[in-house]
Amino acid sequence: MHTVNSRPDRSAHAQRRQRLLASLKDAAVVLPAAHLVTHHADVHHRFRQDSDFFYLCGLDEANAVAVLRGYGSGGARDPRFVLFVEPRDPTAEVWNGQRWGVEGAVEHFGAEAAHPLGELAEHLDGYLNGARRIGFRVGRHPHVEPLVLRVWSQQLERGQRHGGHTASLFDAGTTIHAMRLRKEPGELERLREAARISCAAHEQARQATRAGMGEYQIEALLEGHFRNAGARQPAYPSIVAGGDNACILHYTDNQDPLRDGDLLLVDAGCSLMDYYNADITRTFPINGQFGGEQRDLYELVLTAQRHAIAAVQPGSSSAKVHNAAVDVLVDGLLELGLLQGDRETIVTSHDYRHLYPHRTGHWLGLDVHDVGASRLGDHHTALEPGMVLTVEPGLYISNRLPVPEGQPPIPDNWQGIGIRIEDDVAVTATGHEVLTAGALKDVRDMER
C-alpha cells in the first residue's frame, strides 16, 4: 500500500460524490478499487488506482470497495457512502507500508460507515437493499463481481416471491465519465502542473540531444526530470524514436543510436501523484538542422496543428478539430506530390491514411486517453469549457502501409521521416488554452 503522510484534503471528492448521489436517485453503485498485479512470481507491479474510484473517493489503496447509495434508496438515515478497506495490520504494513484502515476511511475520506474488506459479503446485501437499480461494471472486477451478482440474484428471488420491486443492473460509468469529462478548476490546475513539468523535460531533452547518443539516454533524461520535479511516474511508456522508428506510432524499444541527419520524435509526459497527466510530442533534428524534405513536412504538420488548435472552441467538436488538421495535411501533401487527385475525394475516401493513420486527439485527464463520449449516436459531443483534449497531427512516410490505388508511390528521399506535434488544450469560455505552450515547436526553436 502507500505511506500515510498527512491528513488529505478531500473536499473535491466529497463534492463529486454529492453530485453523483443526487443523480442516482433510487440506485446504488458498487465501485471497486484496483487490485495489485503480480510479476516475477511474488513481486507486485507499482500500484495504480482505478481512476473512477480515485475520482470519487480519493483513497489510493488497493482492493477497497465503495458503495454509494442515491438519496431515493434505503432509509433517510442510512449511510450514503460506505467503504470496505483492508484493516490496519502491523505485520502487513511492515512489508508494504501503512494503511488507512477502517478508522481512517471515516476520519480522512468521509465515509459514513466503514468495514474491513473481509466483511463485504456479510454487509453488501443490506447496503443494496432498497435500491431499484444496482450500478456495477460487469466483467471488470472478478474479485467483487460474484458477490454483487449473488446479492442481485437474491433480490430478484425475493421480489418474485413477495411481489416487490425487481432491481436491475446498470453501468454507472456513463454518469461518472460525463462528470470526469468536464474538468473542475482544481483539476485544470493539476493538468497545468503536469504540463509544466513535462514541458521542462522536453526542453531539457532537446537541448541535450546529440548524434551518437542512445534513444534510451533521452528516455532516462525525461523520466529523471519527471521524478525530480515531484511527479509519480511517466504517464505512459515514453516514445523516443529516432529516424524511421518515428514511423512506428507506439515505438517504445528506445534502444537505437541517434544518427546524424535524422529527426527525433519524443512523445512523453508525466503523471502526478494524484494521477493527472500530460501528453506531449515534439519532433526535432538530431544535429540541429532540418533537411529539405524534413523541413517541408515539419512546417506542414505544424500548420495543420495550428489550424486544429484554432478549432478548439466552445460548441466545436473533436471531429471538427480532426477535420481541420486533415484538410491542411491533404492540401500540403498534394502540393508536395505525395498525394495526387481531387482533394475532396481523397478526404472522403481516406486515401491519405497511409501517411496519417490516426485521429488528431483524445480526451486527457486522470487517464491519458481519458473517459467521455466523443459522440452520442450521430451527434458529436460539443466542446464545453473544462474539457481537455490533445491535438496531435502527424505524418509518417514509410512503406509499412500499402499505398491506396491511384496514389503515387513514395519516393526514396521521403522515406523514413516521421513527425508528430502534440499539445494539451483546454476549452475555455472564450476559446482555448494551450497547457503545453512551454514546450517550444517553431522551426527556429527546433534548430541550433
mmCIF file with all atom_site columns, N, CA and C in Angstrom, residues 94-129:
data_model
loop_
_atom_site.group_PDB
_atom_site.id
_atom_site.type_symbol
_atom_site.label_atom_id
_atom_site.label_alt_id
_atom_site.label_comp_id
_atom_site.label_asym_id
_atom_site.label_entity_id
_atom_site.label_seq_id
_atom_site.pdbx_PDB_ins_code
_atom_site.Cartn_x
_atom_site.Cartn_y
_atom_site.Cartn_z
_atom_site.occupancy
_atom_site.B_iso_or_equiv
_atom_site.pdbx_formal_charge
_atom_site.auth_seq_id
_atom_site.auth_comp_id
_atom_site.auth_asym_id
_atom_site.auth_atom_id
_atom_site.pdbx_PDB_model_num
ATOM 1   N N  . VAL A 1 94  ? 4.524   -3.565  7.779  1.00 0.00 ? 94  VAL A N  1
ATOM 2   C CA . VAL A 1 94  ? 5.985   -3.619  7.762  1.00 0.00 ? 94  VAL A CA 1
ATOM 3   C C  . VAL A 1 94  ? 6.490   -3.940  6.358  1.00 0.00 ? 94  VAL A C  1
ATOM 4   N N  . TRP A 1 95  ? 5.764   -4.814  5.653  1.00 0.00 ? 95  TRP A N  1
ATOM 5   C CA . TRP A 1 95  ? 6.181   -5.212  4.315  1.00 0.00 ? 95  TRP A CA 1
ATOM 6   C C  . TRP A 1 95  ? 5.775   -4.203  3.251  1.00 0.00 ? 95  TRP A C  1
ATOM 7   N N  . ASN A 1 96  ? 4.588   -3.642  3.342  1.00 0.00 ? 96  ASN A N  1
ATOM 8   C CA . ASN A 1 96  ? 4.025   -2.890  2.211  1.00 0.00 ? 96  ASN A CA 1
ATOM 9   C C  . ASN A 1 96  ? 3.610   -1.454  2.529  1.00 0.00 ? 96  ASN A C  1
ATOM 10  N N  . GLY A 1 97  ? 3.857   -0.977  3.721  1.00 0.00 ? 97  GLY A N  1
ATOM 11  C CA . GLY A 1 97  ? 3.525   0.395   4.044  1.00 0.00 ? 97  GLY A CA 1
ATOM 12  C C  . GLY A 1 97  ? 2.222   0.523   4.799  1.00 0.00 ? 97  GLY A C  1
ATOM 13  N N  . GLN A 1 98  ? 2.034   1.673   5.397  1.00 0.00 ? 98  GLN A N  1
ATOM 14  C CA . GLN A 1 98  ? 0.890   1.907   6.257  1.00 0.00 ? 98  GLN A CA 1
ATOM 15  C C  . GLN A 1 98  ? -0.428  1.903   5.497  1.00 0.00 ? 98  GLN A C  1
ATOM 16  N N  . ARG A 1 99  ? -1.473  1.474   6.153  1.00 0.00 ? 99  ARG A N  1
ATOM 17  C CA . ARG A 1 99  ? -2.830  1.535   5.622  1.00 0.00 ? 99  ARG A CA 1
ATOM 18  C C  . ARG A 1 99  ? -3.633  2.564   6.413  1.00 0.00 ? 99  ARG A C  1
ATOM 19  N N  . TRP A 1 100 ? -4.660  3.079   5.765  1.00 0.00 ? 100 TRP A N  1
ATOM 20  C CA . TRP A 1 100 ? -5.560  3.991   6.473  1.00 0.00 ? 100 TRP A CA 1
ATOM 21  C C  . TRP A 1 100 ? -6.481  3.224   7.416  1.00 0.00 ? 100 TRP A C  1
ATOM 22  N N  . GLY A 1 101 ? -6.900  2.037   7.018  1.00 0.00 ? 101 GLY A N  1
ATOM 23  C CA . GLY A 1 101 ? -7.765  1.231   7.871  1.00 0.00 ? 101 GLY A CA 1
ATOM 24  C C  . GLY A 1 101 ? -9.186  1.753   7.952  1.00 0.00 ? 101 GLY A C  1
ATOM 25  N N  . VAL A 1 102 ? -10.004 1.049   8.733  1.00 0.00 ? 102 VAL A N  1
ATOM 26  C CA . VAL A 1 102 ? -11.421 1.391   8.870  1.00 0.00 ? 102 VAL A CA 1
ATOM 27  C C  . VAL A 1 102 ? -11.582 2.780   9.486  1.00 0.00 ? 102 VAL A C  1
ATOM 28  N N  . GLU A 1 103 ? -10.800 3.072   10.512 1.00 0.00 ? 103 GLU A N  1
ATOM 29  C CA . GLU A 1 103 ? -10.927 4.379   11.171 1.00 0.00 ? 103 GLU A CA 1
ATOM 30  C C  . GLU A 1 103 ? -10.534 5.507   10.218 1.00 0.00 ? 103 GLU A C  1
ATOM 31  N N  . GLY A 1 104 ? -9.464  5.298   9.470  1.00 0.00 ? 104 GLY A N  1
ATOM 32  C CA . GLY A 1 104 ? -9.036  6.324   8.524  1.00 0.00 ? 104 GLY A CA 1
ATOM 33  C C  . GLY A 1 104 ? -10.026 6.543   7.399  1.00 0.00 ? 104 GLY A C  1
ATOM 34  N N  . ALA A 1 105 ? -10.727 5.476   7.004  1.00 0.00 ? 105 ALA A N  1
ATOM 35  C CA . ALA A 1 105 ? -11.726 5.616   5.947  1.00 0.00 ? 105 ALA A CA 1
ATOM 36  C C  . ALA A 1 105 ? -12.822 6.599   6.353  1.00 0.00 ? 105 ALA A C  1
ATOM 37  N N  . VAL A 1 106 ? -13.162 6.599   7.633  1.00 0.00 ? 106 VAL A N  1
ATOM 38  C CA . VAL A 1 106 ? -14.193 7.523   8.130  1.00 0.00 ? 106 VAL A CA 1
ATOM 39  C C  . VAL A 1 106 ? -13.601 8.898   8.394  1.00 0.00 ? 106 VAL A C  1
ATOM 40  N N  . GLU A 1 107 ? -12.473 8.927   9.110  1.00 0.00 ? 107 GLU A N  1
ATOM 41  C CA . GLU A 1 107 ? -11.920 10.199  9.573  1.00 0.00 ? 107 GLU A CA 1
ATOM 42  C C  . GLU A 1 107 ? -11.336 11.018  8.435  1.00 0.00 ? 107 GLU A C  1
ATOM 43  N N  . HIS A 1 108 ? -10.641 10.379  7.505  1.00 0.00 ? 108 HIS A N  1
ATOM 44  C CA . HIS A 1 108 ? -9.901  11.114  6.485  1.00 0.00 ? 108 HIS A CA 1
ATOM 45  C C  . HIS A 1 108 ? -10.569 11.123  5.114  1.00 0.00 ? 108 HIS A C  1
ATOM 46  N N  . PHE A 1 109 ? -11.440 10.154  4.841  1.00 0.00 ? 109 PHE A N  1
ATOM 47  C CA . PHE A 1 109 ? -12.005 10.047  3.499  1.00 0.00 ? 109 PHE A CA 1
ATOM 48  C C  . PHE A 1 109 ? -13.516 10.234  3.463  1.00 0.00 ? 109 PHE A C  1
ATOM 49  N N  . GLY A 1 110 ? -14.118 10.554  4.604  1.00 0.00 ? 110 GLY A N  1
ATOM 50  C CA . GLY A 1 110 ? -15.515 10.962  4.612  1.00 0.00 ? 110 GLY A CA 1
ATOM 51  C C  . GLY A 1 110 ? -16.530 9.849   4.541  1.00 0.00 ? 110 GLY A C  1
ATOM 52  N N  . ALA A 1 111 ? -16.105 8.589   4.722  1.00 0.00 ? 111 ALA A N  1
ATOM 53  C CA . ALA A 1 111 ? -17.081 7.502   4.704  1.00 0.00 ? 111 ALA A CA 1
ATOM 54  C C  . ALA A 1 111 ? -18.023 7.642   5.899  1.00 0.00 ? 111 ALA A C  1
ATOM 55  N N  . GLU A 1 112 ? -19.320 7.449   5.649  1.00 0.00 ? 112 GLU A N  1
ATOM 56  C CA . GLU A 1 112 ? -20.295 7.486   6.737  1.00 0.00 ? 112 GLU A CA 1
ATOM 57  C C  . GLU A 1 112 ? -20.318 6.174   7.499  1.00 0.00 ? 112 GLU A C  1
ATOM 58  N N  . ALA A 1 113 ? -19.832 5.121   6.868  1.00 0.00 ? 113 ALA A N  1
ATOM 59  C CA . ALA A 1 113 ? -19.649 3.826   7.512  1.00 0.00 ? 113 ALA A CA 1
ATOM 60  C C  . ALA A 1 113 ? -18.489 3.143   6.824  1.00 0.00 ? 113 ALA A C  1
ATOM 61  N N  . ALA A 1 114 ? -17.753 2.328   7.570  1.00 0.00 ? 114 ALA A N  1
ATOM 62  C CA . ALA A 1 114 ? -16.624 1.603   7.002  1.00 0.00 ? 114 ALA A CA 1
ATOM 63  C C  . ALA A 1 114 ? -16.506 0.252   7.681  1.00 0.00 ? 114 ALA A C  1
ATOM 64  N N  . HIS A 1 115 ? -16.028 -0.730  6.921  1.00 0.00 ? 115 HIS A N  1
ATOM 65  C CA . HIS A 1 115 ? -15.883 -2.097  7.407  1.00 0.00 ? 115 HIS A CA 1
ATOM 66  C C  . HIS A 1 115 ? -14.597 -2.689  6.865  1.00 0.00 ? 115 HIS A C  1
ATOM 67  N N  . PRO A 1 116 ? -14.057 -3.703  7.551  1.00 0.00 ? 116 PRO A N  1
ATOM 68  C CA . PRO A 1 116 ? -12.942 -4.449  6.966  1.00 0.00 ? 116 PRO A CA 1
ATOM 69  C C  . PRO A 1 116 ? -13.382 -5.097  5.656  1.00 0.00 ? 116 PRO A C  1
ATOM 70  N N  . LEU A 1 117 ? -12.472 -5.179  4.715  1.00 0.00 ? 117 LEU A N  1
ATOM 71  C CA . LEU A 1 117 ? -12.799 -5.724  3.404  1.00 0.00 ? 117 LEU A CA 1
ATOM 72  C C  . LEU A 1 117 ? -13.376 -7.136  3.500  1.00 0.00 ? 117 LEU A C  1
ATOM 73  N N  . GLY A 1 118 ? -12.911 -7.907  4.447  1.00 0.00 ? 118 GLY A N  1
ATOM 74  C CA . GLY A 1 118 ? -13.389 -9.270  4.599  1.00 0.00 ? 118 GLY A CA 1
ATOM 75  C C  . GLY A 1 118 ? -14.856 -9.385  4.960  1.00 0.00 ? 118 GLY A C  1
ATOM 76  N N  . GLU A 1 119 ? -15.499 -8.280  5.351  1.00 0.00 ? 119 GLU A N  1
ATOM 77  C CA . GLU A 1 119 ? -16.913 -8.297  5.704  1.00 0.00 ? 119 GLU A CA 1
ATOM 78  C C  . GLU A 1 119 ? -17.824 -7.859  4.559  1.00 0.00 ? 119 GLU A C  1
ATOM 79  N N  . LEU A 1 120 ? -17.251 -7.708  3.353  1.00 0.00 ? 120 LEU A N  1
ATOM 80  C CA . LEU A 1 120 ? -18.055 -7.255  2.219  1.00 0.00 ? 120 LEU A CA 1
ATOM 81  C C  . LEU A 1 120 ? -19.223 -8.198  1.953  1.00 0.00 ? 120 LEU A C  1
ATOM 82  N N  . ALA A 1 121 ? -18.955 -9.499  1.915  1.00 0.00 ? 121 ALA A N  1
ATOM 83  C CA . ALA A 1 121 ? -20.019 -10.462 1.628  1.00 0.00 ? 121 ALA A CA 1
ATOM 84  C C  . ALA A 1 121 ? -21.123 -10.396 2.673  1.00 0.00 ? 121 ALA A C  1
ATOM 85  N N  . GLU A 1 122 ? -20.745 -10.119 3.910  1.00 0.00 ? 122 GLU A N  1
ATOM 86  C CA . GLU A 1 122 ? -21.720 -10.070 5.007  1.00 0.00 ? 122 GLU A CA 1
ATOM 87  C C  . GLU A 1 122 ? -22.641 -8.865  4.908  1.00 0.00 ? 122 GLU A C  1
ATOM 88  N N  . HIS A 1 123 ? -22.120 -7.727  4.501  1.00 0.00 ? 123 HIS A N  1
ATOM 89  C CA . HIS A 1 123 ? -22.877 -6.472  4.581  1.00 0.00 ? 123 HIS A CA 1
ATOM 90  C C  . HIS A 1 123 ? -23.455 -6.000  3.252  1.00 0.00 ? 123 HIS A C  1
ATOM 91  N N  . LEU A 1 124 ? -22.989 -6.532  2.117  1.00 0.00 ? 124 LEU A N  1
ATOM 92  C CA . LEU A 1 124 ? -23.365 -5.953  0.832  1.00 0.00 ? 124 LEU A CA 1
ATOM 93  C C  . LEU A 1 124 ? -24.869 -6.013  0.596  1.00 0.00 ? 124 LEU A C  1
ATOM 94  N N  . ASP A 1 125 ? -25.499 -7.118  0.924  1.00 0.00 ? 125 ASP A N  1
ATOM 95  C CA . ASP A 1 125 ? -26.942 -7.250  0.708  1.00 0.00 ? 125 ASP A CA 1
ATOM 96  C C  . ASP A 1 125 ? -27.698 -6.152  1.447  1.00 0.00 ? 125 ASP A C  1
ATOM 97  N N  . GLY A 1 126 ? -27.331 -5.913  2.692  1.00 0.00 ? 126 GLY A N  1
ATOM 98  C CA . GLY A 1 126 ? -28.027 -4.890  3.458  1.00 0.00 ? 126 GLY A CA 1
ATOM 99  C C  . GLY A 1 126 ? -27.872 -3.499  2.876  1.00 0.00 ? 126 GLY A C  1
ATOM 100 N N  . TYR A 1 127 ? -26.674 -3.192  2.364  1.00 0.00 ? 127 TYR A N  1
ATOM 101 C CA . TYR A 1 127 ? -26.461 -1.860  1.807  1.00 0.00 ? 127 TYR A CA 1
ATOM 102 C C  . TYR A 1 127 ? -27.135 -1.678  0.447  1.00 0.00 ? 127 TYR A C  1
ATOM 103 N N  . LEU A 1 128 ? -27.355 -2.768  -0.270 1.00 0.00 ? 128 LEU A N  1
ATOM 104 C CA . LEU A 1 128 ? -28.019 -2.663  -1.574 1.00 0.00 ? 128 LEU A CA 1
ATOM 105 C C  . LEU A 1 128 ? -29.531 -2.841  -1.459 1.00 0.00 ? 128 LEU A C  1
ATOM 106 N N  . ASN A 1 129 ? -30.001 -3.259  -0.310 1.00 0.00 ? 129 ASN A N  1
ATOM 107 C CA . ASN A 1 129 ? -31.441 -3.455  -0.117 1.00 0.00 ? 129 ASN A CA 1
ATOM 108 C C  . ASN A 1 129 ? -32.171 -2.119  -0.253 1.00 0.00 ? 129 ASN A C  1
#
